[in-house]
Amino acid sequence: MSRPPMSKRQSAAARPAVEWIVGALSCVMLAALIAFLLQQALSGDASPPQLSVAIEGIEHAGGGTVVRIAVTNDGDEAAAGVRVLAARAGAPDERARREIEFDYVVGHAVRRGAFRFADAEIQATDLDVGIGGFVEP
Amino acid sequence: MARRTHPSPPDASRAARDFGRAAGGALIFSLPMLMTMELWELGFYLERVRLLALVLSALPLLVLLSRHIGFERTRGWRDDVLDSLIALGVAAAVCPTLLVLFGAIGFDTPPDEGVGKIAIQMVPAAIGALLAKSQFHAGAAGEAVEDESGDESGDERYGSELFLMGVGALFLGFAPTEEMMLISYRMTEWHALALVALSLALMHGFVFALEFAGGSEVSPDEPWWSAFVRLTLPGYVVALAISLYLLWIFARTDGMDMDGVLVATVVLAFPSAIGAAAARLIL
């Protein structure tokens, strides 16, 4: 005599409990991810990049000066091709100017880099640093 | 755990054949990455602690992979450890050879840089060496393949299924390149939510297509949500976890806030999810 086919509910319930426990935990984690992304998406329009640069430290080494900087993007959108400029205050000489470019600075992120000057006597107060510009990614 | 058949006594030709299979698998699985410039660069600028974490985490993964699907029938954990080390050895031979041939490593390359470049490439190559069994060995004529799932309990089989999903996710998500990050920068959270939905839909499609085709984890008598909750959702969470781990290993999460990290993870989890769902095809 043939056995009647299992109903859908019986078939699903016959699975080991661990499969349902793992499935339930996965469901909770995925729900948390979706809730976070939804909250971010509904919180309003993303603000454009708001870039700033700060000198984090100066090191004198190898007869020159390494000026470590940090670029912060306080906006929501990412900026690409971020150009950072540095020059010795009051020095018209092109050799006293430096420029570096970051591929990307993501929203609410910090990227770090450094300028190198051949002069060993440079101090933080001697330098003007600023953002030269950026493009959309 | 599955009962293993006793291998025939080793001889030179068998060893050469197994090495050839392993080298072929290493080549197939790592060649795209060996020819990717970003992975060469990662080899010299990636923090050594991350590189160490990658290699150390690869060891237990390789042992478990050997347990499930090695390039030689194994009799116990000791054999699995040995097979994993052999796979790493094969990868350690294949990767430097090709990197030298491609001019990525030369006599003037500093040792630190050379080791970094090789170490990154060795992980996918070693996985490929172990998977060579499923690519070449299982289908070889005259070599009977035992049904390893026969002696496994339901829990072990389920754990094995999730593990292989993780390996599939690792395989397709291993190279979080600059393009992957650029995609995430251009996306809004709405795009990310849509990508989560698409990833889940594609994964579930694979789960159904592959499981109905011959697997035992999904029965046609079950409602669709049963396989979705038991296999698709955990598989996607595994893909997300692997993606986040890879992003951290390759220093892609540095300086980013939580929102940025999650969107990048969702982007990388897209190919990882496909890899996880298609693990039965890949492996």
Short mmCIF file of N, CA and C in Angstrom, two decimals, chain A residues 5-9 11-13 15-20 22-27 29-30 33-38 40-42 77-78 80 103-112 136-137, chain B residues 154-155 157-158 162 178 182 185-186 189-190 192-193 196 200 216-223 225-231 233-237 240 254-260 262-263 266:
data_model
loop_
_atom_site.label_atom_id
_atom_site.label_comp_id
_atom_site.label_asym_id
_atom_site.label_seq_id
_atom_site.Cartn_x
_atom_site.Cartn_y
_atom_site.Cartn_z
N PRO A 5 1.20 11.17 0.30
CA PRO A 5 2.23 12.21 0.28
C PRO A 5 2.18 13.08 1.52
N MET A 6 3.38 13.48 1.97
CA MET A 6 3.48 14.33 3.14
C MET A 6 2.90 15.71 2.83
N SER A 7 2.19 16.29 3.76
CA SER A 7 1.70 17.64 3.54
C SER A 7 2.87 18.61 3.63
N LYS A 8 2.67 19.83 3.11
CA LYS A 8 3.74 20.82 3.13
C LYS A 8 4.18 21.13 4.55
N ARG A 9 3.24 21.26 5.46
CA ARG A 9 3.58 21.61 6.84
C ARG A 9 4.37 20.48 7.50
N SER A 11 6.22 18.25 6.00
CA SER A 11 7.54 18.14 5.39
C SER A 11 8.49 19.17 5.96
N ALA A 12 8.01 20.40 6.11
CA ALA A 12 8.87 21.46 6.63
C ALA A 12 9.21 21.22 8.09
N ALA A 13 8.23 20.73 8.86
CA ALA A 13 8.46 20.52 10.29
C ALA A 13 9.42 19.37 10.55
N ARG A 15 12.27 18.86 9.37
CA ARG A 15 13.67 19.27 9.29
C ARG A 15 14.28 19.39 10.69
N PRO A 16 15.60 19.13 10.82
CA PRO A 16 16.23 19.27 12.14
C PRO A 16 16.07 20.68 12.70
N ALA A 17 15.94 20.74 14.03
CA ALA A 17 15.68 22.05 14.67
C ALA A 17 16.81 23.04 14.40
N VAL A 18 18.05 22.53 14.28
CA VAL A 18 19.19 23.44 14.10
C VAL A 18 19.02 24.26 12.82
N GLU A 19 18.41 23.66 11.80
CA GLU A 19 18.23 24.39 10.54
C GLU A 19 17.28 25.58 10.74
N TRP A 20 16.25 25.38 11.55
CA TRP A 20 15.30 26.47 11.80
C TRP A 20 15.93 27.54 12.72
N VAL A 22 19.19 28.30 12.93
CA VAL A 22 20.14 29.07 12.11
C VAL A 22 19.37 30.00 11.16
N GLY A 23 18.28 29.47 10.60
CA GLY A 23 17.46 30.29 9.70
C GLY A 23 16.86 31.49 10.42
N ALA A 24 16.39 31.28 11.66
CA ALA A 24 15.79 32.38 12.42
C ALA A 24 16.84 33.43 12.78
N LEU A 25 18.03 32.97 13.20
CA LEU A 25 19.11 33.93 13.52
C LEU A 25 19.50 34.73 12.28
N SER A 26 19.57 34.05 11.16
CA SER A 26 19.92 34.74 9.91
C SER A 26 18.86 35.77 9.56
N CYS A 27 17.61 35.41 9.81
CA CYS A 27 16.49 36.32 9.53
C CYS A 27 16.61 37.59 10.39
N MET A 29 19.38 38.86 11.71
CA MET A 29 20.54 39.66 11.27
C MET A 29 20.23 40.41 9.98
N LEU A 30 19.56 39.74 9.06
CA LEU A 30 19.23 40.39 7.79
C LEU A 30 18.21 41.51 8.02
N LEU A 33 20.03 44.52 9.22
CA LEU A 33 20.71 45.20 8.10
C LEU A 33 19.73 46.03 7.29
N ILE A 34 18.60 45.42 6.96
CA ILE A 34 17.60 46.12 6.14
C ILE A 34 17.04 47.32 6.91
N ALA A 35 16.79 47.14 8.20
CA ALA A 35 16.26 48.25 9.00
C ALA A 35 17.24 49.41 9.05
N PHE A 36 18.54 49.10 9.20
CA PHE A 36 19.55 50.16 9.24
C PHE A 36 19.61 50.91 7.91
N LEU A 37 19.64 50.16 6.80
CA LEU A 37 19.71 50.79 5.48
C LEU A 37 18.45 51.61 5.22
N LEU A 38 17.30 51.08 5.63
CA LEU A 38 16.04 51.82 5.45
C LEU A 38 16.05 53.12 6.24
N GLN A 40 18.63 54.84 7.15
CA GLN A 40 19.55 55.77 6.50
C GLN A 40 18.92 56.35 5.24
N ALA A 41 18.21 55.50 4.49
CA ALA A 41 17.60 55.95 3.23
C ALA A 41 16.48 56.95 3.48
N LEU A 42 15.74 56.77 4.58
CA LEU A 42 14.58 57.62 4.85
C LEU A 42 14.95 58.88 5.64
N GLU A 77 27.91 62.34 0.81
CA GLU A 77 28.34 61.79 -0.48
C GLU A 77 29.86 61.67 -0.54
N ALA A 78 30.31 60.71 -1.35
CA ALA A 78 31.75 60.53 -1.54
C ALA A 78 32.28 61.55 -2.53
N ALA A 80 35.56 62.27 -5.25
CA ALA A 80 36.64 61.59 -5.97
C ALA A 80 37.68 62.62 -6.40
N ASP A 103 42.27 59.35 -4.34
CA ASP A 103 41.30 58.79 -5.30
C ASP A 103 39.88 59.05 -4.83
N TYR A 104 39.61 58.71 -3.57
CA TYR A 104 38.26 58.86 -3.02
C TYR A 104 38.34 59.24 -1.54
N VAL A 105 37.39 60.08 -1.13
CA VAL A 105 37.16 60.28 0.31
C VAL A 105 35.66 60.06 0.50
N VAL A 106 35.32 58.97 1.13
CA VAL A 106 33.91 58.57 1.29
C VAL A 106 33.25 59.47 2.33
N GLY A 107 31.92 59.57 2.28
CA GLY A 107 31.18 60.35 3.27
C GLY A 107 31.47 59.90 4.69
N HIS A 108 31.71 60.86 5.57
CA HIS A 108 32.00 60.60 6.99
C HIS A 108 33.25 59.74 7.18
N ALA A 109 34.18 59.88 6.24
CA ALA A 109 35.41 59.09 6.33
C ALA A 109 36.62 60.01 6.44
N VAL A 110 37.72 59.43 6.86
CA VAL A 110 38.99 60.16 6.99
C VAL A 110 40.04 59.44 6.15
N ARG A 111 40.76 60.18 5.32
CA ARG A 111 41.88 59.60 4.57
C ARG A 111 43.15 60.36 4.95
N ARG A 112 44.25 59.66 4.98
CA ARG A 112 45.49 60.28 5.43
C ARG A 112 46.56 60.24 4.34
N GLU A 136 32.76 64.31 -8.74
CA GLU A 136 31.85 63.25 -8.29
C GLU A 136 32.46 61.89 -8.66
N PRO A 137 32.24 60.88 -7.87
CA PRO A 137 32.80 59.56 -8.21
C PRO A 137 32.21 59.03 -9.52
N GLY B 154 21.73 14.62 9.70
CA GLY B 154 21.13 15.82 9.10
C GLY B 154 21.87 17.07 9.49
N ASP B 155 22.25 17.20 10.78
CA ASP B 155 22.95 18.40 11.26
C ASP B 155 24.31 18.54 10.58
N ARG B 157 25.21 17.29 7.69
CA ARG B 157 25.02 17.59 6.27
C ARG B 157 24.69 19.08 6.10
N TYR B 158 23.87 19.60 7.02
CA TYR B 158 23.49 21.02 6.95
C TYR B 158 24.71 21.91 7.18
N LEU B 162 26.44 24.65 4.59
CA LEU B 162 26.76 26.05 4.88
C LEU B 162 28.25 26.32 4.70
N GLU B 178 39.14 48.01 -6.53
CA GLU B 178 38.75 49.41 -6.45
C GLU B 178 37.37 49.63 -7.08
N LEU B 182 34.16 51.63 -5.73
CA LEU B 182 33.58 52.73 -6.48
C LEU B 182 32.08 52.52 -6.67
N TYR B 185 30.40 53.55 -3.58
CA TYR B 185 30.38 55.00 -3.37
C TYR B 185 29.27 55.65 -4.19
N ARG B 186 28.98 55.07 -5.34
CA ARG B 186 27.98 55.66 -6.23
C ARG B 186 26.57 55.27 -5.85
N GLU B 189 21.44 54.16 -0.33
CA GLU B 189 20.93 53.05 0.48
C GLU B 189 19.79 52.33 -0.23
N TRP B 190 19.04 53.08 -1.07
CA TRP B 190 17.95 52.42 -1.82
C TRP B 190 18.53 51.40 -2.81
N ALA B 192 21.29 49.85 -2.39
CA ALA B 192 21.78 48.73 -1.57
C ALA B 192 20.64 47.79 -1.20
N LEU B 193 19.50 48.38 -0.82
CA LEU B 193 18.35 47.54 -0.46
C LEU B 193 17.88 46.71 -1.66
N VAL B 196 20.24 43.87 -2.13
CA VAL B 196 19.98 42.79 -1.16
C VAL B 196 18.85 41.91 -1.68
N LEU B 200 19.17 37.95 -2.81
CA LEU B 200 18.36 36.89 -2.19
C LEU B 200 17.55 36.14 -3.25
N SER B 216 19.59 16.86 -1.73
CA SER B 216 18.64 16.26 -0.81
C SER B 216 18.12 17.26 0.21
N GLU B 217 18.58 18.52 0.10
CA GLU B 217 18.23 19.49 1.13
C GLU B 217 16.86 20.12 0.92
N VAL B 218 16.34 20.05 -0.29
CA VAL B 218 15.04 20.65 -0.56
C VAL B 218 14.15 19.59 -1.18
N SER B 219 12.97 19.47 -0.62
CA SER B 219 12.02 18.52 -1.16
C SER B 219 10.93 19.27 -1.92
N PRO B 220 10.48 18.74 -3.04
CA PRO B 220 9.40 19.40 -3.79
C PRO B 220 8.13 19.51 -2.96
N ASP B 221 8.01 18.67 -1.89
CA ASP B 221 6.81 18.72 -1.05
C ASP B 221 6.80 19.93 -0.12
N GLU B 222 7.96 20.55 0.06
CA GLU B 222 8.05 21.65 1.03
C GLU B 222 7.60 22.97 0.41
N PRO B 223 7.05 23.85 1.25
CA PRO B 223 6.73 25.19 0.74
C PRO B 223 8.02 25.96 0.44
N TRP B 225 9.07 28.82 1.32
CA TRP B 225 9.70 29.57 2.41
C TRP B 225 10.57 28.67 3.29
N SER B 226 10.33 27.37 3.26
CA SER B 226 11.14 26.47 4.08
C SER B 226 12.60 26.52 3.62
N ALA B 227 12.82 26.33 2.32
CA ALA B 227 14.20 26.40 1.80
C ALA B 227 14.75 27.81 1.92
N PHE B 228 13.87 28.81 1.80
CA PHE B 228 14.32 30.21 1.90
C PHE B 228 14.88 30.48 3.30
N VAL B 229 14.16 30.03 4.32
CA VAL B 229 14.59 30.28 5.70
C VAL B 229 15.79 29.41 6.07
N ARG B 230 15.78 28.15 5.66
CA ARG B 230 16.82 27.21 6.10
C ARG B 230 18.12 27.34 5.31
N LEU B 231 18.02 27.68 4.01
CA LEU B 231 19.22 27.69 3.17
C LEU B 231 19.58 29.07 2.61
N LEU B 233 18.55 32.28 3.39
CA LEU B 233 18.89 33.33 4.37
C LEU B 233 20.24 33.06 5.05
N PRO B 234 20.46 31.84 5.61
CA PRO B 234 21.78 31.59 6.20
C PRO B 234 22.91 31.71 5.17
N GLY B 235 22.66 31.26 3.95
CA GLY B 235 23.68 31.37 2.90
C GLY B 235 24.03 32.82 2.63
N TYR B 236 23.02 33.69 2.62
CA TYR B 236 23.29 35.11 2.35
C TYR B 236 24.02 35.75 3.53
N VAL B 237 23.66 35.36 4.74
CA VAL B 237 24.37 35.89 5.91
C VAL B 237 25.83 35.44 5.89
N LEU B 240 27.54 37.62 3.43
CA LEU B 240 27.77 38.95 4.01
C LEU B 240 28.98 38.91 4.95
N ASP B 254 38.86 50.77 6.08
CA ASP B 254 39.60 51.76 6.88
C ASP B 254 39.01 53.16 6.70
N GLY B 255 38.76 53.83 7.80
CA GLY B 255 38.30 55.21 7.76
C GLY B 255 36.86 55.39 7.35
N MET B 256 36.13 54.31 7.12
CA MET B 256 34.73 54.44 6.68
C MET B 256 33.79 54.34 7.86
N ASP B 257 32.62 55.00 7.74
CA ASP B 257 31.64 54.86 8.80
C ASP B 257 30.80 53.60 8.54
N MET B 258 29.90 53.30 9.48
CA MET B 258 29.15 52.04 9.42
C MET B 258 28.30 51.95 8.16
N ASP B 259 27.70 53.08 7.77
CA ASP B 259 26.85 53.09 6.59
C ASP B 259 27.66 52.69 5.35
N GLY B 260 28.83 53.31 5.20
CA GLY B 260 29.68 53.01 4.05
C GLY B 260 30.14 51.57 4.05
N LEU B 262 28.64 48.99 5.41
CA LEU B 262 27.54 48.07 5.12
C LEU B 262 27.19 48.08 3.63
N VAL B 263 27.18 49.26 3.02
CA VAL B 263 26.87 49.31 1.58
C VAL B 263 27.95 48.57 0.78
N VAL B 266 27.39 44.91 1.15
CA VAL B 266 26.27 44.44 0.33
C VAL B 266 26.72 44.29 -1.13
#
